[in-house]
Amino acid sequence: MTATTAAYAGKSRRGGPAPRRRSGSAGPLFVAPFLILFLLLFLAPLGYAAYLSLFQQRLVGGTVFVGLDNYVTALGDPQLLHGVGRVALFFLIQVPLMLLLALLFALALDSGLLRLARVIRLGIFVPYAVPGVVATLMWGYLYGPDFGPFAQLSRDLDLPVPHFLSESWMLGSLANIVTWEFAGYNMIILYAALRTIPHELYEAAAVDGAGAWRVAWSIKLPALRPALLLTLLFSVIGSFQLFNEPSLLMKIAPDVISSSYTANLYAYSLAFTGNQLNYAATVSFLLGLVIVIASYAVLLTANRRREK
Amino acid sequence: MSRRRFLAATGAVSLGAALAACSGDGGSGGSSSAKPVSQADMDKAMKTPTELTFWTWVPDIQQEVALFEKKYPAIKVKVVNAGQGVAHYTKLRTALKAGNGAPDVTQIEYQAIPTFTITDSLLNLAPYGASALKDQFVDWTWGQVSGPGGEVWAIPQDTGPMGMLYRKDIFDKHGIQVPRTWDEFAAAARGLHKADPKVYLTNLAANEPAAWHGLLWQAGGKPYATSGKSTLSISVDDAVSKKLGAYWGGLAKEGVISTDPGWTDGWYAGFNKGKYATWLTAAWGPSFLSGSAKSTAGKWRAAPLPQWDAAKPVSGNWGGSTTAVIKSTKNPIAAAMFAQFLNSDPASAKMFATKQFFFPATKALLADPSFTGDAPAFYGGQKVNQVFADISDTVSTSFQWPPFLDQAATDWTETVGKSLADRSGTVAALGSWQSRLTTYATKQGFTVKGT
């Protein structure tokens, strides 16, 4: 989150009109509050984590400087690689689905053809207002293999009981929770972007004889591109940092969700279960790097397409 | 650098202390903590206005704390609930690492004590008169809180000797005798599940390493042993463990016991809806269950665990906790006195048994008819406390915990627990648990001796 906001702040400043140079003393003063907080709350911890990742603290023998040893270990650590692989898979499947849903909802709401649009808008958004912890507990109950409503219903109907919490279903079950939570949030962003499209464009389209589908395809979608890119970036970060949902479902499916199920969960367990703060710092650092690369790749492909 | 030297120095000191204790030589080099604190110093400290911070998850512990504050009006105790179990330890460890924010006194479970003595975080209470309390407490609890050199790391508060709660109505319906041996238990498990496929004789939670350790304790396992500060033997896949693994893994594979994760909605519902006919639990289980499975009131009874050798009944412990003093405290005397008072003062100890329904750690209470004579209706008027008080005497005194409990517990769930839930080979899973622990311990600088 911080990284994106910072990147965006940087970008908009660069992109803005060239400042007129007057007395040089006021500028730094205005920037100072941001810079100080940025240094204290972002760069300093980052630097400290980088520093930590170069050491190894042992229960016997204390702390030793190990250089890049931790990084070498991490790059060959199957638990970390599986964790990253799993969230990457999660990203590839869940994010397109969620954004497509959010887009459909936003277009439907914006079309003005729905009755009770306000109620529906609120209804889709409400899951985002439910704390993730509560949401996961609720879904955990719904998924329950013994006393969950789906299980009971299928038992009553003599159907095979779906095992939402089994190894093969788990990623899908997690994706479902995350989609439920965040589709509404993304919908609001897209919907807000739709509302900013100037009305003249629609009038012009109507004059040209364009129908609702044509308007959606040729006016609304292109206008949504920056907003979609934003939601996509948020989703990259969200997916790779997947933590709450697996960490809570771990309690009801301990045999499926291990402490290294996602990369973030792995870093957490390393630090707080295994007492390996240094290695946890290394893993977090590498995870951050993966996120930066993935975000950059998303931006790059999007920009390249726009140039075409 | 300074931290490294600090650790090395403390390691040397305690090694010195251990050697001194062995040779009977009084002058333990440089270890000031081994000298008893004089009565004059103690009296002075107890009259000096002091505030202690006490981290605990025990509900309503303010009542017991008030007894202490009444006796020592100068000392005020600030009770902080920092979470229970793992959450509590995580915060405690973080505060200790940070070097500030740690409490003076803390709740700590028996199994977590070595995890905090290895980092030299606990104060040895022996110089503050704690050794004199030894005879008041059940033998095995004292074994759990004391170190090889006579150190007293914590004062026992409550305990969890393991027994079996069973549904008398289900047993009667299917003509099952209360199993006295594990063989009888296995036969009953097969018979019951065959007679009623919706019911399992027991649920061995696949995420409950503490219960496994308790059963291992009963079986006579010695999974961990430390000698000195840096040598550690890990034998979680030795013959005893394999016997246990083959037994439970076998029953899980046959599908005659369930392995639902504990403390979840499904698990609670399982008790209320009669899915489990027994609960292999600890002495705190009876009062917990009577609050969590109200719809089954009157149907439960208590019995000792089934035995491996019926001629020599033994049990293990699951849970219970202690009060320890954090070494960094600025008021070691007041803190140490508080830890002792809280658990050894007769009024305070009794209050834990009657208000918090803790299962006591003191011999006096376990022999107190007003405690053992309690006959709750939930258990059909059976004197449940008496059953567990008798079990408490049979708990072996020599069980030890590893110096990295959280890691051992997590690794158990991901290997052995997983094998129970997946019905894959539990004996093989013990092997991977062993190798994971060995790898971890070696990385942490221990010299590891295997099975």
CSV table of N, CA and C in Angstrom, one decimal, chain B residues 7 15 61 243 304:
chain,number,residue,atom,x,y,z
B,7,LEU,N,25.2,-13.0,25.6
B,7,LEU,CA,24.7,-14.4,25.6
B,7,LEU,C,25.8,-15.3,26.0
B,15,LEU,N,26.6,-22.3,33.3
B,15,LEU,CA,27.3,-23.5,33.2
B,15,LEU,C,28.2,-23.6,34.5
B,61,ILE,N,-8.6,-12.6,37.7
B,61,ILE,CA,-7.5,-12.8,38.6
B,61,ILE,C,-7.3,-11.7,39.6
B,243,LYS,N,5.4,-46.5,18.9
B,243,LYS,CA,4.3,-47.3,19.4
B,243,LYS,C,3.0,-46.4,19.4
B,304,PRO,N,-9.8,-42.6,34.6
B,304,PRO,CA,-8.4,-42.4,34.2
B,304,PRO,C,-8.3,-42.8,32.8
